[in-house]
Each structure stands twice: as C-alpha cells, then as structure tokens.
Amino acid sequence: MPEIRVDETRCKGCELCVTACPLKCIAMSETFSVTGYYPAKLAKLECCTGCGLCAQICPDLAIEVWK
Amino acid sequence: MAEKILMKGNEALAEGAVRAGCRFFAGYPITPQNEVPEYMSWRMPEVGGSFIQAESEVAAINMLYGASATGIRTMTSSSSPGISLKQEGISYCAGADLPIFFANVVRGGPGLGNIAAGQGDYFQSTRGGGHGDYYTIVMAPNCVEEMGNFPRRCYELAEKYRLPAMILADAILGQMMEPVEFDFEPVDPKTLKAPDWALGIAAGRERRIVRSYDLREGKLELLNLERMERYRKIQEKETLHENRQTDDAKLVVAAYGTSSRIAAGAVKMARDKGMKVGLFRPITLWPFPAKALAAIAEHVKNFLVVEMSMGQFVEDVRLAVCGTARVDLYARPAGVPSADEVFTEIEKVYQGIR
Amino acid sequence: MKLINKKPASLVDKPMRYCPGCGHGIVHRLIAEIMDELDIRERTVGVAPVGCAVFADEYFNCDMIQGPHGRGPAIATGIKRSKPECIVFSYQGDGDLASIGMAETVHSAARSENITIIFINNAIYGMTGGQMAPTTLLGQTSTTCPAGRSVAVNGYPIKVCEMLAQLQGARYLERTAVSTAPGVIKTKKAIKKAFQNQIDCVGFSMVEVLSMCPTNWGMTPVQGARFVDEKMTPVYPLGVFRSPEK
C-alpha cells in the first residue's frame, strides 16, 4: 500500500497537507516534536493512494511519498 | 614611445578603462560626465563588451554589482548627485568584496549645485561614502593623461585587495583636451585569471555565494576585522604622491586634482620671486599619503592647503602633520582659483613666516 | 515501494527557516525541481532579495548573489549580459519588486532582458513584521494601516501583471497561487515555462505567485491559504497575461 512518511524534524505542523489530502488520511500528532510542533501523520492506514498532493503543498519538504 | 592622442578628459577616462580590460559599462546621463557613457556606447560593442544605459544611477551600480560578481572588469561613471545615488550599491560592493571601478566627475554642490568643477565630494569619496564601515581606493588625476592611465591601477588594486576603486575628477578634468600617451599595453581580458569567487558556470565545483550580510552572532565583526587588516595593508603599501621642491621649502602648498595644477603655477611664480615654496600633491586620496606628508612636516613648519571646497581635504593634511606645523586654508567652495590668487595667498602666509 | 518525490538536488538539504505555512518553501522547491528537470543547475545564478527570502541564497544549490532591496532585476541584468550562457533568475517579494524596486522591474521588462523573475505576492512586508505592501488589499490590516488599507490614505493595490502587460518587452507574464495543491502544480508549470523561455532566448518572463504569510496576516496557515483563494484572487485574478505565443 502507498504511504507517506513525515520527517518530524522538518514538519512545522501547518496542516496544509491535511487540507490537501482528498481522502482525509492525514491528521496531526497529539504529541509535539523536537522542534516544538505537532507534526502531521498518516492517521488512517490503507487510506493513502500515493497521489502526492500533500507533498505538493508541504512548504518544508517534510513528506516523503512511497508507492 | 606610444603615440600621443589629443583627447577630452572624459574620453581618456573611458578609453583608459577599455584598454585596462573593462568589458561592462552601465551608466546614466549627468553633466559633466556624459562623454563617458557616450564613448562607451560604441566602444564596448567594438571590443565585445556590454554597454547599458540604465534607468537610473541606482540601477546602473546594481548592474555593476551583478556583472562584477561574474569576475569581469566593470565600470560606471557619474557626477556628484548621481554618485550619491550610487552609494548604496557601492556599500554593497564593499560588503561583498567586489572590485568595481567607477569615476566621479565632480560638479558644484550640494544639491543640484551647478555643472562647473568642484571638489566638494572629498569627504564622501575618502570616508567610504555609503553606509557602514568601509573604504574605497580613490585616485585623483590632475591631467587628461592621468585620466587615461589611472583606471588600470584602479582595477589592479581593486582586484588585489577586493574593494571598490574610484577616480575622483572634476568638470575641468573631464571637459578639457590634452595629449594623452597611454603608459600600458591594452589588456586582453582573456589573459586575466578568473577569480575563485566569480559566479557563473559551476560545473565541477561547489556553488558560490556573493553577499554582503552575515547574521550569525559575531561573524560580521570578524569579516570587518579581516577587511580592516586589508585596509591597513593598503594604507601601508599603496599610497602615491608627488613632491615638488619641498626639500628646501619654508612653505609647502598642499593640493590635489585641478587645484594642484593651479597651485603648481602659483608655486612657480613664488620660486621666480625667490620664495622657498614647494608643492605636495596626493595622488591617492585614500589611502592618504600621510607618512610622506609627515616627513615633509619634519622640516617644513608651514602649509597652505588650496581646495575647491570649504575645508575637507585640509582635515587630512592636519591629521597627517598632527600639530607639528601650521596649516592655513584657501578654500573656494565650488569656485576655481586662479594662479594669481593662490600666489597672493602664498605671499600672505610666507610674509608671516619668521 | 519506491520514493516518488525525491528531494531536488538543486535545493540544499536542510530545514528552511520560514514560518509554518509560508509559501516561500513551496516555491523554492518548485524552482529547484525545475533546475533539476531542465538540467541547468550548474549554469544557473540566482538573485536573492531583501526580505524573508534573503535566505534563498542558503537554500538554492546553485551560484547565488544577494543584493540591495528591489535591485534584483538590475543585478540579474548585469549577470546575464556578462555571462549570457548562464540562466539567471531573480526571486523577489512584493515590497521588493513592486515598491522600492518598481523602476528596475519595469525597465528590465521594457528592455526585455532575457531573465526570469519569480515574484512572490503575499500582500505584506514579511521580514520587517507585517507592514503595508504595495499589494496589500483594500481593507486589509497591517502594522502601518492598523485600521485597514484605505483609498484615501494609501491608494490602491498595484496589479503588477496587468501593469507590465502593457509593455512590449514583457514576453511572458502569468499569475498563479500556491494556496492549494493543484495551484502548486500549475505554478510549477508556469515557472518552468519562464525558465524555458530564457533557455530559448525569448526575453523577459515573470511569474507572480500569490502566496501565504499566515504569521503577519494573524491567521493559521489553513486560514491563510483560504485568504489567498477567497480574498486575493478576486483582486489578483489568476491566468496568463502575456505569452510569447500570443
């Protein structure tokens, strides 16, 4: 199954990926990262199609898309 | 011997830069330097260089900032009000250690002033000119031939020490015609070594960055300290001056540029009358030949400064003699003194010497 | 499984200092991807502005120069005329390009300098802390128009693409937005064309990118993206204003 991997050291928790995901697979973590943000995460397994729209809007190159 | 050519000062300045390897000129019209961009507009394409009439002096100096960052020899020229506009860009070039070359064909000021000769931009030229802590090499020709021969030295020093260099001329030097003999063979830019900081084709090397800022704590001061050390070396090694009949003199007239030509005439009149008068003429205004002047002040206790400004150059003379001699001033702010007038001043001061 | 979005080699691999939800990071990535795709990294020289994107010289993995506020097009002109074999781009914000540097913008377009300009329009001064920009919308608040931009005091926002479209030398002008993922994809297409134009010696090309500045707008990043779509695009309509084909 395709998936995204979020680099928590780069993610600034802007949530733009959450709005960009057409299937609403992404949510924010409840614990904060070393940089002090609540990073994005793939919330629903087997939901991601690998479309990459989240990575398109991500300002911080924090999302890797694996397919 | 090279051929002698009758040239206008501004044209000699432009041709001198071309012969020294300049291949990029950006400028903007302002009197009394218009012959420089006019000359460059046809001469640059002839030698395979670029000429741009910029939308403003501000744009012109920034075109130089970009062009000289690619490692080539560049030039801009202007006159007083236009040089003020360029100061921001000159400061950036100093901050980025870019060896640009420019000329100020000074006119009367402040403000729009007039289009006649003046020396009112001395402070601006010798104290950096723009914002921040920096200096610019300043050469002051006093004849058309020097207008043509000084650009090469400006480029060489600018590149050696990585700072802007300029020629400080005036309306008289820019407009008058005299025979010129270039004292160097034309420089083929292809023979010049590309600097290791130049931007351009990066194949096979790390990327390069040209910038004038460093926001990291304490780093800017380190950069400025390194620059200060370069400035110190320049002050130690690169001053130029001319002494005339100073050895037995009781009074030495100090003047640069156009004033020094006039003063030379007055000194001759004084010598003809048996007065022991000499002439000190700095050729580099920054670095100022302070040691050479101090050496004269060891045996000469009276100086007369002649300048076409209110008393700017006189400050450097006073700093150099450092209270060991009396320094009088004959100031003609935006006026041109005659040799007779200067001679009258010499007589007045000379009579007071015991 | 395969990684489908490798980081572009034309971007230095390190975190960027921009605020959460800022559009600069998106556009930086797009430019870097384009440099990779057109294989021009080793002959590209970028001009970084004054403003938040002053740091662009740290992020692009090509030769970079950082110069005075607003003078990017003049600096780019000097580089391009000296080294025509180089690809030269100037990256500028709205205060930089449309206020202090307006003359350089207009005249480089009039001369049709063969350069590429990336113009980030976020309707505010970012680095200095949220002052009114030439592109600040009527009614929009900023630290220098706290009651909102008014016509009586501040006049009207400047529509740069529409204005430059009057110049024969402006060969390619397009306005896009990076507030949505499809918008980002369109922006990349536009910027790629602006670079390709330079390779093809077409002349002056500029892409105006409507972008978010959530921090200085006093919004969350998601609200910021919505502000671009709902408030900015009606004033700054997206589209091609000039193209070499037309």
XYZ file of C-alpha atoms in Angstrom:
667
model
C 0.000 0.000 0.000
C 1.243 3.515 -0.742
C 2.111 5.597 2.262
C 3.574 8.904 3.348
C 6.432 9.297 5.782
C 6.634 12.603 7.629
C 10.026 13.947 8.701
C 9.157 15.220 12.161
C 12.295 17.330 12.328
C 11.107 19.341 9.317
C 7.326 19.411 9.756
C 6.121 22.683 11.268
C 2.562 21.492 11.828
C 0.986 23.928 9.355
C -1.747 21.441 8.457
C -1.783 22.384 4.776
C -1.303 18.685 3.943
C -4.393 17.814 5.987
C -6.495 20.109 3.804
C -4.808 18.902 0.609
C -5.434 15.181 1.127
C -8.510 14.219 -0.947
C -9.215 11.168 1.231
C -8.548 12.839 4.591
C -5.887 10.298 5.527
C -3.692 12.803 7.371
C -4.080 14.118 10.909
C -1.889 15.931 13.381
C 0.013 14.133 16.129
C -1.078 14.677 19.697
C 2.496 14.883 20.939
C 4.873 17.560 19.847
C 8.153 17.023 18.014
C 11.704 18.023 18.981
C 11.170 21.299 17.140
C 8.040 22.036 19.211
C 5.370 21.494 16.585
C 2.589 18.931 16.370
C 3.688 17.133 13.199
C 1.431 15.579 10.599
C 0.999 11.815 10.424
C -0.763 9.249 8.304
C -3.811 8.704 10.508
C -5.695 6.075 8.550
C -3.780 3.056 7.364
C -4.601 1.698 3.921
C -6.139 5.051 3.017
C -3.247 6.703 1.122
C -3.254 6.293 -2.664
C 0.144 7.920 -3.080
C -1.290 10.855 -5.043
C 1.337 13.149 -3.551
C -0.843 16.251 -3.202
C 0.202 16.577 0.447
C 3.843 16.717 -0.607
C 2.993 19.269 -3.289
C 1.625 21.754 -0.757
C 4.147 20.989 2.001
C 6.352 24.116 2.381
C 9.059 22.219 4.247
C 9.803 19.116 2.133
C 8.751 17.117 5.181
C 6.657 14.487 3.393
C 8.010 11.512 1.517
C 5.538 9.673 -0.679
C 6.177 5.939 -1.139
C 4.351 3.912 -3.678
C 57.219 55.564 -27.479
C 53.485 55.182 -27.730
C 51.524 57.542 -29.886
C 50.182 60.795 -28.424
C 46.450 61.329 -28.916
C 44.564 64.551 -28.305
C 41.648 63.596 -26.091
C 38.977 65.038 -23.870
C 39.370 64.004 -20.217
C 36.154 62.011 -20.102
C 37.077 60.160 -23.290
C 40.551 59.377 -21.980
C 38.935 58.015 -18.828
C 36.640 55.752 -20.860
C 39.379 54.635 -23.262
C 41.730 54.016 -20.342
C 39.195 51.704 -18.759
C 38.638 49.841 -22.040
C 42.392 49.404 -22.512
C 42.624 48.171 -18.931
C 40.202 45.379 -19.829
C 36.811 46.806 -18.871
C 34.072 44.878 -20.689
C 30.928 46.071 -18.937
C 29.689 49.620 -18.554
C 26.366 50.780 -17.131
C 25.630 54.456 -16.673
C 23.096 57.228 -16.677
C 23.339 60.710 -18.215
C 24.505 63.553 -15.986
C 26.662 66.558 -16.812
C 29.700 66.907 -16.835
C 30.461 63.186 -17.430
C 28.229 62.456 -20.423
C 31.128 61.784 -22.768
C 31.964 58.664 -20.761
C 28.724 56.732 -21.437
C 28.579 58.200 -24.954
C 32.056 56.872 -25.695
C 31.317 53.522 -24.088
C 28.078 53.125 -26.070
C 30.081 52.421 -29.243
C 33.401 51.350 -27.785
C 32.020 48.497 -25.645
C 30.352 46.646 -28.554
C 33.537 47.218 -30.573
C 35.593 45.232 -28.045
C 32.904 42.616 -27.388
C 31.739 44.141 -24.108
C 28.341 45.309 -22.884
C 27.036 48.841 -22.589
C 23.731 49.629 -20.914
C 22.111 52.993 -20.405
C 20.388 52.203 -17.120
C 17.086 53.629 -15.910
C 18.867 55.349 -13.021
C 22.207 55.599 -11.273
C 20.795 53.187 -8.709
C 20.113 50.583 -11.386
C 23.487 51.206 -13.048
C 25.516 50.500 -9.907
C 23.470 47.362 -9.256
C 24.084 46.168 -12.814
C 27.770 46.537 -11.933
C 27.208 44.608 -8.715
C 25.872 41.714 -10.795
C 28.364 41.983 -13.657
C 31.450 42.265 -11.464
C 30.263 39.258 -9.445
C 30.944 37.222 -12.606
C 34.592 38.234 -12.326
C 34.910 40.700 -15.205
C 36.222 44.278 -15.164
C 33.347 46.737 -14.973
C 32.872 50.480 -14.862
C 30.279 53.105 -14.138
C 30.685 56.853 -14.044
C 28.621 59.744 -12.833
C 28.830 63.189 -11.301
C 28.159 64.263 -7.727
C 24.337 63.906 -7.383
C 24.461 60.648 -9.308
C 27.290 59.311 -7.174
C 25.154 59.975 -4.090
C 22.509 57.712 -5.623
C 25.072 55.003 -6.242
C 26.327 54.952 -2.669
C 24.011 52.183 -1.506
C 25.272 49.902 -4.259
C 28.903 50.871 -3.635
C 28.448 49.932 0.011
C 27.072 46.534 -1.067
C 30.067 46.032 -3.370
C 32.392 46.882 -0.461
C 30.423 44.496 1.757
C 30.600 41.725 -0.842
C 34.291 42.478 -1.602
C 33.611 43.162 -5.282
C 36.346 45.056 -7.172
C 34.205 47.528 -9.112
C 35.650 50.655 -10.691
C 33.832 53.970 -11.003
C 34.552 57.613 -11.633
C 33.086 60.769 -10.144
C 33.464 63.783 -12.428
C 32.644 66.195 -9.632
C 30.430 69.242 -10.100
C 29.393 72.005 -7.718
C 27.160 71.057 -4.801
C 25.341 70.453 -2.539
C 22.027 69.538 -4.122
C 21.815 70.110 -7.843
C 24.597 72.705 -7.400
C 25.964 73.578 -10.805
C 27.796 71.822 -13.614
C 31.162 73.521 -13.089
C 34.160 71.976 -11.376
C 34.205 71.444 -7.628
C 35.961 69.331 -5.005
C 33.079 69.102 -2.571
C 32.872 65.301 -2.712
C 36.203 64.757 -0.919
C 34.684 63.549 2.341
C 32.174 61.332 0.541
C 34.928 59.704 -1.510
C 37.599 59.251 1.140
C 35.378 58.215 4.057
C 33.623 55.327 2.371
C 30.672 57.307 1.071
C 27.789 54.985 1.776
C 26.563 53.296 4.940
C 28.733 51.032 7.034
C 32.418 50.682 7.766
C 34.451 50.594 4.565
C 36.847 52.450 2.295
C 37.230 52.882 -1.424
C 40.517 53.411 -3.225
C 40.444 56.994 -4.519
C 42.812 58.228 -7.219
C 42.918 61.911 -8.123
C 44.324 62.690 -11.572
C 45.295 66.262 -12.440
C 45.623 65.983 -16.219
C 43.946 64.185 -19.095
C 46.820 61.742 -19.456
C 46.342 60.573 -15.883
C 42.597 60.266 -16.518
C 43.546 57.687 -19.141
C 46.269 55.879 -17.219
C 44.783 55.613 -13.730
C 41.921 53.171 -14.477
C 44.391 50.308 -14.919
C 45.891 50.883 -11.471
C 42.375 51.137 -10.021
C 41.475 47.701 -11.417
C 44.696 46.122 -10.230
C 44.405 47.435 -6.685
C 40.669 46.721 -6.521
C 41.256 43.112 -7.536
C 44.323 42.613 -5.373
C 42.596 43.824 -2.211
C 38.973 43.192 -3.229
C 37.326 46.572 -2.741
C 35.808 49.265 -4.954
C 38.202 51.754 -6.555
C 37.391 55.156 -7.988
C 38.754 58.124 -9.837
C 37.866 61.491 -8.372
C 37.993 64.015 -11.190
C 36.018 67.198 -11.813
C 34.311 69.116 -14.604
C 37.569 70.742 -15.750
C 39.467 67.454 -15.993
C 36.509 65.797 -17.703
C 35.951 68.506 -20.286
C 39.390 69.776 -21.245
C 41.509 68.354 -24.070
C 45.165 67.425 -23.774
C 47.558 64.999 -25.446
C 47.480 61.540 -23.945
C 50.091 58.837 -24.070
C 48.882 55.564 -22.607
C 51.645 54.064 -20.486
C 50.492 50.462 -20.798
C 49.667 47.919 -23.472
C 45.941 47.180 -23.841
C 44.894 44.369 -21.518
C 43.183 41.392 -23.131
C 40.609 40.290 -20.549
C 41.007 36.700 -21.719
C 44.518 36.720 -20.269
C 43.240 37.680 -16.807
C 42.838 34.819 -14.358
C 39.204 34.170 -13.415
C 38.837 34.903 -9.694
C 37.977 31.976 -7.427
C 34.864 33.742 -6.157
C 33.299 34.573 -9.526
C 29.763 33.424 -10.260
C 28.867 31.683 -13.500
C 29.323 28.176 -14.805
C 29.598 25.944 -11.753
C 30.377 22.636 -13.458
C 32.775 20.618 -11.340
C 32.898 22.948 -8.379
C 30.906 23.866 -5.261
C 28.304 26.601 -5.567
C 29.430 30.140 -4.761
C 27.587 32.905 -2.940
C 28.202 36.636 -3.233
C 26.625 38.610 -0.421
C 27.271 41.457 1.972
C 25.489 40.148 5.051
C 26.201 37.718 7.854
C 23.526 37.414 10.501
C 25.362 34.884 12.625
C 26.342 36.130 16.074
C 29.751 37.831 15.986
C 30.521 36.845 12.384
C 30.061 40.262 10.805
C 32.661 41.759 13.094
C 35.140 39.049 12.150
C 34.502 39.847 8.492
C 35.024 43.558 9.154
C 38.208 42.897 11.116
C 39.579 40.928 8.182
C 38.641 43.811 5.888
C 40.261 46.274 8.284
C 43.506 44.344 8.005
C 43.332 44.634 4.207
C 42.725 48.372 4.529
C 45.754 48.654 6.796
C 47.919 46.928 4.194
C 46.659 49.269 1.503
C 47.469 52.283 3.672
C 50.925 50.910 4.262
C 51.799 49.971 0.693
C 49.677 51.723 -1.893
C 49.899 55.469 -1.368
C 51.017 57.678 -4.233
C 52.033 61.322 -4.063
C 54.159 63.925 -5.737
C 56.567 66.339 -4.026
C 57.863 69.384 -5.867
C 60.644 71.500 -4.412
C 59.784 70.546 -0.861
C 63.359 69.849 0.313
C 64.419 73.441 0.944
C 60.897 74.836 1.308
C 59.730 77.073 4.105
C 56.155 76.803 2.928
C 54.506 73.859 1.175
C 51.256 74.200 -0.706
C 49.087 71.071 -0.496
C 46.525 70.462 -3.218
C 45.089 67.616 -5.309
C 43.474 67.293 -8.729
C 42.676 70.520 -10.568
C 43.724 72.621 -7.542
C 47.182 71.074 -7.683
C 47.667 72.238 -11.292
C 46.735 75.761 -10.342
C 48.851 75.597 -7.201
C 51.842 74.399 -9.259
C 51.597 77.608 -11.314
C 51.458 79.726 -8.173
C 54.435 77.867 -6.640
C 56.456 78.595 -9.775
C 55.565 82.305 -9.517
C 56.732 82.257 -5.891
C 60.010 80.498 -6.753
C 60.594 83.060 -9.533
C 60.351 85.704 -6.819
C 62.900 83.824 -4.705
C 60.441 82.447 -2.177
C 61.158 78.940 -0.909
C 57.824 77.328 -1.640
C 57.107 73.718 -2.560
C 54.101 71.617 -3.545
C 52.706 68.433 -2.056
C 50.161 66.632 -4.176
C 48.488 63.408 -3.034
C 47.650 61.161 -5.996
C 45.822 58.606 -3.889
C 43.378 60.405 -1.599
C 42.565 57.114 0.090
C 44.936 55.702 1.134
C 46.119 59.187 2.065
C 49.920 59.601 1.835
C 50.100 60.721 5.448
C 53.613 59.413 6.094
C 55.018 61.317 3.122
C 53.379 64.490 4.360
C 54.548 63.920 7.919
C 58.093 63.511 6.583
C 57.874 66.953 4.962
C 56.471 68.372 8.193
C 59.659 67.320 9.960
C 61.422 70.259 8.315
C 58.601 72.410 6.937
C 56.503 74.194 9.530
C 54.029 75.987 7.286
C 51.476 74.526 4.913
C 48.866 76.185 2.754
C 46.010 73.990 1.628
C 44.231 75.005 -1.569
C 40.958 73.246 -2.280
C 37.748 73.866 -4.217
C 35.653 73.046 -1.153
C 35.039 74.507 2.296
C 37.824 72.670 4.073
C 37.556 68.925 3.601
C 40.964 67.957 2.251
C 42.567 70.235 4.877
C 41.430 67.820 7.591
C 43.609 65.024 6.205
C 46.541 67.403 5.958
C 46.080 68.477 9.591
C 45.733 64.852 10.713
C 48.957 63.956 8.910
C 51.076 66.801 10.302
C 49.467 66.222 13.661
C 50.092 69.632 15.206
C 53.763 69.804 14.189
C 53.184 72.556 11.619
C 50.838 75.433 10.965
C 48.220 74.666 8.289
C 46.388 77.512 6.542
C 43.481 77.059 4.186
C 42.483 78.808 0.996
C 39.022 77.496 0.216
C 36.993 78.106 -2.936
C 33.838 76.040 -2.406
C 32.565 75.407 -5.949
C 34.880 78.088 -7.310
C 38.073 77.761 -9.316
C 41.002 79.849 -8.042
C 43.471 81.439 -10.427
C 47.240 81.004 -10.027
C 47.479 84.748 -9.244
C 45.008 84.374 -6.413
C 46.859 81.401 -4.959
C 50.142 83.312 -5.304
C 48.634 86.192 -3.311
C 47.692 83.701 -0.581
C 51.198 82.235 -0.663
C 52.680 85.722 -0.238
C 50.410 86.459 2.711
C 51.348 83.246 4.540
C 55.026 83.498 3.539
C 55.351 87.015 4.936
C 54.159 85.747 8.289
C 56.899 83.114 8.472
C 59.869 84.186 10.584
C 7.947 0.505 -2.598
C 9.599 3.432 -4.283
C 10.046 7.005 -3.143
C 8.187 9.105 -5.702
C 9.217 12.576 -4.552
C 12.985 12.627 -4.130
C 14.310 15.929 -2.825
C 15.669 18.027 -5.706
C 19.454 18.167 -5.975
C 19.156 21.902 -6.711
C 17.973 22.556 -3.167
C 20.386 22.365 -0.240
C 19.179 19.554 2.012
C 18.443 21.397 5.228
C 15.349 22.698 7.032
C 14.204 26.158 5.898
C 13.735 28.956 8.391
C 10.423 30.200 7.058
C 7.325 30.317 9.296
C 4.785 27.446 9.312
C 2.565 27.645 6.246
C 4.738 30.214 4.426
C 4.688 29.849 0.641
C 8.425 30.501 0.116
C 9.327 26.888 0.873
C 6.893 25.631 -1.754
C 8.189 27.947 -4.467
C 11.815 27.253 -3.539
C 11.154 23.540 -4.026
C 9.456 24.126 -7.371
C 12.342 26.215 -8.717
C 14.813 23.556 -7.566
C 12.810 20.762 -9.196
C 12.746 22.764 -12.424
C 16.514 23.340 -12.317
C 16.919 19.572 -11.963
C 14.470 18.776 -14.748
C 15.970 21.277 -17.199
C 19.475 20.247 -16.127
C 20.577 23.850 -15.624
C 21.750 23.827 -12.001
C 25.404 24.219 -12.903
C 24.779 27.239 -15.094
C 22.131 28.989 -13.038
C 22.787 32.121 -10.990
C 20.021 33.167 -8.610
C 19.498 36.634 -7.173
C 18.169 36.687 -3.599
C 16.173 39.738 -2.472
C 15.931 41.696 0.742
C 13.034 40.368 2.784
C 12.294 36.924 4.199
C 13.700 35.289 1.083
C 17.103 36.864 1.735
C 17.859 33.325 2.948
C 17.254 31.943 -0.544
C 21.000 32.160 -1.103
C 21.426 29.464 1.541
C 18.804 27.163 0.086
C 19.367 27.044 -3.670
C 22.202 24.742 -4.593
C 23.461 26.959 -7.415
C 25.558 30.125 -7.572
C 23.720 32.881 -5.711
C 24.050 36.597 -5.169
C 22.220 38.700 -2.608
C 21.816 42.388 -3.303
C 20.094 45.618 -2.262
C 16.338 45.844 -1.743
C 14.482 45.934 -5.048
C 17.523 45.822 -7.327
C 17.235 42.160 -8.336
C 16.379 42.838 -11.985
C 19.347 45.239 -12.350
C 21.711 42.713 -10.761
C 20.271 39.947 -12.952
C 20.759 42.216 -15.986
C 24.433 42.699 -15.132
C 24.992 38.969 -14.729
C 23.058 37.949 -17.834
C 24.775 40.489 -20.096
C 28.185 39.453 -18.786
C 27.507 35.713 -18.892
C 24.766 35.065 -21.471
C 25.395 31.325 -21.178
C 24.092 31.443 -17.590
C 20.446 31.094 -16.611
C 19.659 33.994 -14.296
C 16.638 34.302 -12.051
C 15.616 36.975 -9.583
C 13.455 35.939 -6.643
C 11.519 38.869 -5.171
C 8.720 39.759 -2.805
C 6.043 42.409 -3.262
C 7.745 45.209 -1.325
C 10.976 44.451 -3.143
C 9.576 44.183 -6.665
C 6.553 46.475 -6.669
C 7.582 49.229 -4.256
C 11.263 50.078 -3.846
C 12.288 48.168 -6.976
C 9.456 49.152 -9.305
C 11.726 51.071 -11.677
C 14.083 48.110 -12.066
C 11.112 45.799 -12.644
C 9.506 47.988 -15.294
C 12.722 48.790 -17.145
C 14.056 45.238 -17.209
C 10.687 44.254 -18.705
C 10.824 47.152 -21.189
C 14.324 46.081 -22.268
C 13.030 42.518 -22.414
C 16.065 41.323 -20.528
C 16.341 37.588 -21.076
C 15.891 36.802 -17.385
C 13.327 35.012 -15.228
C 11.627 36.747 -12.334
C 9.746 34.900 -9.614
C 7.529 37.385 -7.824
C 6.035 36.276 -4.510
C 2.951 38.375 -3.768
C 1.722 37.866 -0.209
C 0.295 41.373 0.173
C 2.508 42.283 3.140
C 6.075 43.014 4.278
C 7.120 39.808 6.000
C 10.666 40.203 7.295
C 10.073 43.627 8.837
C 6.979 42.472 10.681
C 3.802 42.946 8.691
C 3.741 46.484 7.265
C 1.542 47.553 4.357
C 2.813 46.427 0.943
C 2.025 47.929 -2.474
C -0.154 44.853 -2.965
C -1.973 44.977 0.396
C -5.704 44.680 -0.270
C -8.156 47.492 0.457
C -9.420 46.980 3.982
C -6.624 44.561 4.861
C -4.942 45.454 8.135
C -1.206 45.723 8.635
C 1.053 47.274 11.257
C 1.182 50.516 9.248
C -2.517 50.557 8.335
C -3.983 49.116 11.538
C -7.490 50.245 10.607
C -7.190 48.617 7.198
C -5.831 49.943 3.915
C -7.928 52.893 2.812
C -8.039 54.528 -0.595
C -7.977 57.998 0.953
C -4.723 57.431 2.830
C -2.957 54.628 0.985
C -4.382 54.462 -2.526
C -4.951 51.255 -4.417
C -3.074 47.951 -4.570
C -0.835 47.536 -7.606
C -1.651 44.794 -10.088
C 1.807 44.067 -11.393
C 0.974 41.557 -14.137
C -1.751 43.785 -15.573
C 0.588 46.778 -15.491
C 3.561 45.036 -17.092
C 1.302 43.526 -19.748
C 1.268 46.988 -21.353
C 4.968 46.653 -22.166
C 6.022 45.075 -25.440
C 9.170 43.725 -23.827
C 7.308 41.663 -21.227
C 7.162 38.379 -23.164
C 5.629 36.100 -20.578
C 3.534 37.051 -17.569
C 1.451 34.634 -15.567
C -0.183 34.796 -12.143
C -0.683 31.629 -10.118
C -1.316 30.723 -6.471
C 0.267 28.164 -4.142
C -2.665 28.011 -1.720
C -3.850 24.616 -2.957
C -2.079 21.523 -4.253
C -3.476 21.930 -7.795
C -2.356 25.578 -7.636
C 1.150 24.419 -6.753
C 1.188 22.102 -9.775
C 0.057 24.969 -12.047
C 2.660 27.258 -10.513
C 5.377 24.774 -11.332
C 4.224 24.615 -14.926
C 4.314 28.411 -15.160
C 7.751 28.756 -13.567
C 9.105 26.017 -15.798
C 7.888 27.928 -18.831
C 9.529 31.086 -17.504
C 12.861 29.255 -17.299
C 12.396 27.515 -20.651
C 11.737 30.927 -22.222
C 15.130 32.101 -21.040
C 16.810 28.993 -22.452
C 15.023 29.740 -25.743
C 16.111 33.435 -25.572
C 12.513 34.637 -25.580
C 13.112 37.588 -23.256
C 11.603 38.881 -20.029
C 9.486 36.297 -18.205
C 7.812 36.749 -14.843
C 5.550 34.566 -12.761
C 3.604 36.276 -9.985
C 2.811 33.759 -7.282
C 0.051 34.561 -4.786
C 1.351 33.187 -1.540
C 0.583 32.923 2.161
C 2.066 34.882 5.048
C -0.017 33.461 7.924
C 2.249 34.911 10.616
C 1.900 38.526 9.554
C -1.717 38.107 8.495
C -2.507 36.889 12.021
C -4.015 33.666 10.743
C -3.425 29.951 10.931
C -1.776 28.502 7.815
C -5.064 26.928 6.767
C -6.890 30.255 7.172
C -4.061 31.865 5.219
C -4.496 29.533 2.272
C -8.209 30.316 2.330
C -7.448 34.056 2.395
C -5.487 33.687 -0.857
C -8.380 31.887 -2.548
C -11.224 33.994 -1.194
C -9.744 37.483 -0.842
C -6.670 37.769 -3.028
C -7.686 36.046 -6.248
C -10.730 38.306 -6.816
C -8.341 41.296 -6.801
C -5.482 39.463 -8.479
C -7.096 37.080 -10.952
C -5.021 34.072 -11.956
C -4.051 33.495 -15.561
C -1.655 34.281 -18.386
C -1.320 37.994 -19.109
C 1.245 37.788 -21.856
C 2.804 34.859 -23.595
C 5.263 34.646 -26.461
C 2.723 32.624 -28.453
C 0.038 35.311 -28.337
